[in-house]
CSV table of C-alpha atoms in Angstrom, one decimal:
chain,number,residue,atom,x,y,z
A,1,UNK,CA,-71.4,-85.8,71.4
A,2,UNK,CA,-68.2,-84.3,72.7
A,3,UNK,CA,-68.6,-80.8,74.3
A,4,UNK,CA,-67.0,-77.9,72.5
A,5,UNK,CA,-63.8,-76.7,73.9
A,6,UNK,CA,-64.1,-73.4,75.9
A,7,UNK,CA,-61.1,-71.0,75.9
A,8,UNK,CA,-61.0,-68.2,78.4
A,9,UNK,CA,-59.4,-64.9,77.6
A,10,UNK,CA,-59.7,-61.6,79.4
A,11,UNK,CA,-57.8,-58.3,79.8
A,12,UNK,CA,-57.5,-55.8,82.6
A,13,UNK,CA,-58.3,-58.3,85.4
A,14,UNK,CA,-56.7,-57.7,88.8
A,15,UNK,CA,-55.4,-60.7,90.6
A,16,UNK,CA,-55.9,-62.5,92.9
A,17,UNK,CA,-59.5,-62.7,91.8
A,18,UNK,CA,-62.0,-61.5,94.4
A,19,UNK,CA,-64.9,-63.6,95.6
A,20,UNK,CA,-67.3,-61.4,93.5
A,21,UNK,CA,-65.3,-61.6,90.3
A,22,UNK,CA,-67.1,-63.9,87.7
A,23,UNK,CA,-63.8,-65.0,86.3
A,24,UNK,CA,-62.9,-66.7,89.5
A,25,UNK,CA,-65.6,-69.2,88.7
A,26,UNK,CA,-65.4,-69.2,84.9
A,27,UNK,CA,-61.7,-69.8,84.4
A,28,UNK,CA,-61.5,-73.2,86.2
A,29,UNK,CA,-64.3,-74.5,84.0
A,30,UNK,CA,-62.6,-73.6,80.7
A,31,UNK,CA,-60.8,-76.1,78.5
A,32,UNK,CA,-57.9,-73.8,78.2
A,33,UNK,CA,-56.7,-70.4,79.4
A,34,UNK,CA,-54.1,-68.2,77.6
A,35,UNK,CA,-51.7,-66.3,79.9
A,36,UNK,CA,-49.7,-63.4,78.5
A,37,UNK,CA,-46.6,-64.3,80.7
A,38,UNK,CA,-45.2,-66.9,83.1
A,39,UNK,CA,-46.0,-64.5,86.0
A,40,UNK,CA,-49.7,-64.4,85.0
A,41,UNK,CA,-49.7,-68.1,84.7
A,42,UNK,CA,-48.5,-68.3,88.3
A,43,UNK,CA,-51.3,-66.0,89.4
A,44,UNK,CA,-53.9,-68.0,87.5
A,45,UNK,CA,-52.7,-71.2,89.2
A,46,UNK,CA,-53.0,-69.5,92.6
A,47,UNK,CA,-56.5,-68.5,91.6
A,48,UNK,CA,-57.5,-72.2,91.1
A,49,UNK,CA,-56.8,-72.8,87.4
A,50,UNK,CA,-55.1,-76.2,86.9
A,51,UNK,CA,-51.6,-75.7,85.4
A,52,UNK,CA,-52.4,-78.2,82.6
A,53,UNK,CA,-55.1,-75.8,81.3
A,54,UNK,CA,-52.8,-72.8,81.0
A,55,UNK,CA,-50.7,-71.9,77.9
A,56,UNK,CA,-48.3,-69.0,77.9
A,57,UNK,CA,-48.5,-67.0,74.7
A,58,UNK,CA,-46.8,-63.7,74.7
A,59,UNK,CA,-48.4,-60.6,73.3
A,60,UNK,CA,-47.1,-59.3,70.0
A,61,UNK,CA,-45.8,-55.9,68.8
A,62,UNK,CA,-46.2,-54.1,65.5
A,63,UNK,CA,-42.7,-54.3,64.1
A,64,UNK,CA,-43.5,-52.0,61.3
A,65,UNK,CA,-44.9,-49.2,63.4
A,66,UNK,CA,-42.4,-49.6,66.2
A,67,UNK,CA,-39.1,-49.8,64.3
A,68,UNK,CA,-35.6,-48.2,64.7
A,69,UNK,CA,-35.6,-44.5,63.7
A,70,UNK,CA,-33.0,-41.8,63.7
A,71,UNK,CA,-33.1,-40.0,67.0
A,72,UNK,CA,-32.5,-36.6,65.7
A,73,UNK,CA,-35.2,-36.9,63.1
A,74,UNK,CA,-37.7,-38.0,65.9
A,75,UNK,CA,-36.7,-35.0,67.9
A,76,UNK,CA,-37.2,-32.7,64.9
A,77,UNK,CA,-40.7,-34.1,64.3
A,78,UNK,CA,-41.6,-33.7,68.0
A,79,UNK,CA,-40.1,-30.2,68.2
A,80,UNK,CA,-37.5,-31.3,70.8
A,81,UNK,CA,-33.9,-30.1,71.2
A,82,UNK,CA,-31.8,-33.1,70.1
A,83,UNK,CA,-28.9,-31.9,72.2
A,84,UNK,CA,-30.7,-32.9,75.4
A,85,UNK,CA,-30.7,-36.4,76.9
A,86,UNK,CA,-34.3,-37.7,76.8
A,87,UNK,CA,-35.6,-40.7,78.7
A,88,UNK,CA,-39.1,-41.8,78.2
A,89,UNK,CA,-41.8,-43.1,80.6
A,90,UNK,CA,-45.1,-44.1,78.9
A,91,UNK,CA,-47.7,-44.7,81.6
A,92,UNK,CA,-50.9,-43.1,82.9
A,93,UNK,CA,-50.6,-41.6,86.3
A,94,UNK,CA,-51.5,-44.3,88.8
A,95,UNK,CA,-50.0,-44.7,92.4
A,96,UNK,CA,-48.3,-48.0,91.5
A,97,UNK,CA,-46.7,-46.8,88.2
A,98,UNK,CA,-43.7,-45.4,90.1
A,99,UNK,CA,-43.6,-41.8,88.9
A,100,UNK,CA,-42.6,-40.7,92.4
A,101,UNK,CA,-39.7,-43.2,92.5
A,102,UNK,CA,-38.5,-41.7,89.2
A,103,UNK,CA,-38.6,-38.2,90.6
A,104,UNK,CA,-36.5,-39.4,93.5
A,105,UNK,CA,-34.0,-40.9,91.1
A,106,UNK,CA,-33.8,-37.6,89.1
A,107,UNK,CA,-33.0,-35.7,92.2
A,108,UNK,CA,-29.8,-37.8,92.4
A,109,UNK,CA,-29.1,-37.3,88.7
A,110,UNK,CA,-29.9,-33.7,88.1
A,111,UNK,CA,-26.6,-32.1,89.2
A,112,UNK,CA,-24.4,-34.5,87.3
A,113,UNK,CA,-26.7,-34.6,84.2
A,114,UNK,CA,-28.2,-31.1,83.7
A,115,UNK,CA,-29.2,-32.0,80.1
A,116,UNK,CA,-31.5,-34.9,81.3
A,117,UNK,CA,-35.1,-34.5,80.4
A,118,UNK,CA,-37.9,-37.1,81.2
A,119,UNK,CA,-40.6,-37.4,78.5
A,120,UNK,CA,-43.8,-38.4,80.2
A,121,UNK,CA,-46.5,-39.8,77.9
A,122,UNK,CA,-49.8,-40.5,79.5
A,123,UNK,CA,-53.1,-38.9,80.5
A,124,UNK,CA,-52.5,-35.8,82.7
A,125,UNK,CA,-55.4,-36.0,85.1
A,126,UNK,CA,-56.5,-37.4,88.4
A,127,UNK,CA,-55.2,-37.2,92.0
A,128,UNK,CA,-52.0,-39.1,91.2
A,129,UNK,CA,-51.1,-36.6,88.5
A,130,UNK,CA,-51.8,-33.6,90.7
A,131,UNK,CA,-49.8,-35.1,93.5
A,132,UNK,CA,-46.9,-35.7,91.2
A,133,UNK,CA,-46.9,-32.1,89.9
A,134,UNK,CA,-46.9,-30.9,93.5
A,135,UNK,CA,-44.0,-33.2,94.3
A,136,UNK,CA,-41.9,-31.9,91.4
A,137,UNK,CA,-42.5,-28.4,92.4
A,138,UNK,CA,-41.5,-29.2,96.0
A,139,UNK,CA,-38.3,-30.8,94.8
A,140,UNK,CA,-37.5,-28.1,92.2
A,141,UNK,CA,-37.5,-30.6,89.4
A,142,UNK,CA,-40.1,-29.1,87.1
A,143,UNK,CA,-37.6,-28.3,84.3
A,144,UNK,CA,-36.5,-31.9,84.1
A,145,UNK,CA,-40.0,-33.3,83.2
A,146,UNK,CA,-41.9,-32.7,80.0
A,147,UNK,CA,-45.6,-33.7,80.1
A,148,UNK,CA,-46.7,-34.8,76.7
A,149,UNK,CA,-50.2,-36.0,77.6
A,150,UNK,CA,-51.9,-38.9,75.9
A,151,UNK,CA,-50.1,-39.7,72.6
A,152,UNK,CA,-50.9,-41.7,69.5
A,153,UNK,CA,-47.3,-41.4,68.4
A,154,UNK,CA,-45.5,-43.0,71.2
A,155,UNK,CA,-43.1,-44.6,68.7
A,156,UNK,CA,-41.7,-41.1,68.1
A,157,UNK,CA,-41.4,-40.5,71.8
A,158,UNK,CA,-39.4,-43.7,72.2
A,159,UNK,CA,-37.3,-43.0,69.1
A,160,UNK,CA,-36.4,-39.5,70.5
A,161,UNK,CA,-35.3,-41.1,73.8
A,162,UNK,CA,-32.1,-42.8,74.8
A,163,UNK,CA,-34.1,-45.5,76.7
A,164,UNK,CA,-37.4,-46.2,78.4
A,165,UNK,CA,-38.0,-46.4,82.2
A,166,UNK,CA,-40.7,-48.5,83.9
A,167,UNK,CA,-40.4,-48.1,87.6
A,168,UNK,CA,-43.6,-49.8,88.6
A,169,UNK,CA,-44.1,-50.7,92.3
A,170,UNK,CA,-46.4,-53.6,91.6
A,171,UNK,CA,-46.6,-56.3,89.0
A,172,UNK,CA,-48.1,-56.1,85.5
A,173,UNK,CA,-48.6,-59.0,83.1
A,174,UNK,CA,-46.2,-58.1,80.4
A,175,UNK,CA,-46.2,-54.3,79.7
A,176,UNK,CA,-46.7,-53.5,76.0
A,177,UNK,CA,-44.6,-50.4,76.3
A,178,UNK,CA,-41.5,-52.5,77.0
A,179,UNK,CA,-42.0,-54.5,73.9
A,180,UNK,CA,-42.6,-51.4,71.9
A,181,UNK,CA,-39.5,-49.6,73.1
A,182,UNK,CA,-37.4,-52.7,72.4
A,183,UNK,CA,-38.9,-52.9,68.9
A,184,UNK,CA,-37.7,-49.4,68.5
A,185,UNK,CA,-34.2,-50.6,69.5
A,186,UNK,CA,-34.3,-48.8,72.8
A,187,UNK,CA,-33.2,-50.5,76.0
A,188,UNK,CA,-35.5,-50.6,79.1
A,189,UNK,CA,-34.8,-49.9,82.7
A,190,UNK,CA,-37.6,-51.6,84.7
A,191,UNK,CA,-38.6,-52.8,88.1
A,192,UNK,CA,-38.0,-56.5,88.7
A,193,UNK,CA,-41.7,-57.3,89.1
A,194,UNK,CA,-44.2,-59.7,87.5
A,195,UNK,CA,-43.5,-60.3,83.8
A,196,UNK,CA,-40.8,-57.6,83.3
A,197,UNK,CA,-37.9,-60.1,83.5
A,198,UNK,CA,-39.4,-62.2,80.7
A,199,UNK,CA,-38.8,-59.4,78.2
A,200,UNK,CA,-36.3,-57.1,79.9
A,201,UNK,CA,-33.3,-59.5,80.0
A,202,UNK,CA,-31.0,-58.0,82.6
A,203,UNK,CA,-27.7,-56.8,81.1
A,204,UNK,CA,-28.8,-58.0,77.7
A,205,UNK,CA,-31.9,-55.9,76.6
A,206,UNK,CA,-32.0,-53.6,79.6
A,207,UNK,CA,-31.5,-53.3,83.3
A,208,UNK,CA,-33.7,-54.5,86.2
A,209,UNK,CA,-33.9,-52.8,89.5
A,210,UNK,CA,-35.7,-53.6,92.8
A,211,UNK,CA,-39.2,-51.9,92.9
A,212,UNK,CA,-39.3,-48.7,94.9
A,213,UNK,CA,-35.5,-48.4,95.0
A,214,UNK,CA,-34.7,-44.9,93.7
A,215,UNK,CA,-31.0,-45.2,94.2
A,216,UNK,CA,-30.8,-48.4,92.1
A,217,UNK,CA,-32.9,-46.8,89.5
A,218,UNK,CA,-30.6,-43.8,89.4
A,219,UNK,CA,-27.5,-46.0,89.1
A,220,UNK,CA,-29.1,-47.9,86.2
A,221,UNK,CA,-30.1,-44.7,84.4
A,222,UNK,CA,-26.5,-43.3,84.9
A,223,UNK,CA,-25.0,-46.3,83.2
A,224,UNK,CA,-27.2,-46.0,80.1
A,225,UNK,CA,-26.9,-42.2,80.0
A,226,UNK,CA,-23.1,-42.3,80.1
A,227,UNK,CA,-22.5,-45.4,77.8
A,228,UNK,CA,-23.8,-44.9,74.3
A,229,UNK,CA,-22.2,-48.2,73.1
A,230,UNK,CA,-24.1,-50.1,75.9
A,231,UNK,CA,-27.3,-48.5,74.9
A,232,UNK,CA,-26.9,-49.4,71.2
A,233,UNK,CA,-25.9,-53.0,72.0
A,234,UNK,CA,-28.9,-53.5,74.3
A,235,UNK,CA,-31.2,-51.8,71.8
A,236,UNK,CA,-30.1,-54.1,69.0
A,237,UNK,CA,-30.5,-57.2,71.1
A,238,UNK,CA,-33.9,-56.0,72.1
A,239,UNK,CA,-35.0,-55.5,68.5
A,240,UNK,CA,-33.8,-59.0,67.6
A,241,UNK,CA,-35.7,-60.5,70.5
A,242,UNK,CA,-38.9,-58.8,69.3
A,243,UNK,CA,-38.4,-60.0,65.8
A,244,UNK,CA,-37.7,-63.6,66.9
A,245,UNK,CA,-40.3,-64.1,69.7
A,246,UNK,CA,-42.8,-61.2,70.0
A,247,UNK,CA,-44.0,-60.4,66.5
A,248,UNK,CA,-47.7,-60.5,65.7
A,249,UNK,CA,-47.0,-63.4,63.3
A,250,UNK,CA,-45.4,-65.4,66.1
A,251,UNK,CA,-48.3,-64.8,68.4
A,252,UNK,CA,-50.9,-65.7,65.7
A,253,UNK,CA,-49.1,-68.9,64.9
A,254,UNK,CA,-49.0,-69.9,68.6
A,255,UNK,CA,-52.7,-69.1,69.0
A,256,UNK,CA,-53.5,-71.1,65.9
A,257,UNK,CA,-51.6,-74.1,67.2
A,258,UNK,CA,-53.3,-73.9,70.6
A,259,UNK,CA,-56.8,-73.7,69.0
A,260,UNK,CA,-56.1,-76.8,66.9
A,261,UNK,CA,-54.9,-78.7,70.0
A,262,UNK,CA,-58.0,-77.8,71.9
A,263,UNK,CA,-60.3,-78.7,69.0
A,264,UNK,CA,-58.5,-82.1,68.6
A,265,UNK,CA,-58.8,-82.7,72.3
A,266,UNK,CA,-55.0,-82.9,72.9
């Protein structure tokens, strides 16, 4: 009797896997492992999972919830002044998320772009949050940052913004907020780390910058703040990319095909 295929799937695991992490021993024994990006596939390989067992299947995005919306209408619903230039960052406060780098970039932008406002969506608690508030006060940037807290309507936050920033210092598999922003037809400025380049196509659907480089981040933000045509073109391309490759239907079909392959022993 043939053994049943075993497929491994897990979320929120930090790589490389430590000696004490059970997944370090489970993953190599599976028949197949799904990776959410090519970068995660590489990390899995370095953790001892044979490449032949790994299938890259990108996460999907809700194209109905995250859809293009009139910016002024989104601002009205959120109670925001639509005459200001909003840029969104959707992330909880963690040291590696890059909030500090964004603050440095804003110091370079504030004089030339007095109408700039950063919409921060994410839980407002913890040491990293308190440290960031202190840093803004020290730099005199408090008026440029609006703290929205944890939101269940991030699609409105993205729709009210010209674009999304993701200045992470370290890699993440394939950030869902990038896919969500692009589904809303908003370009993304992101650090060139981990899976970001697989969805943020440089000069096509957004701009990539070196992690931790506040000057490069500021330059990228200036380009999009000052060029509405570029923003719209990148946003439209991003939406098309989500429709073609990152829909829930596309992911479901890819998973179904993979399950069938595993069951048939291919």
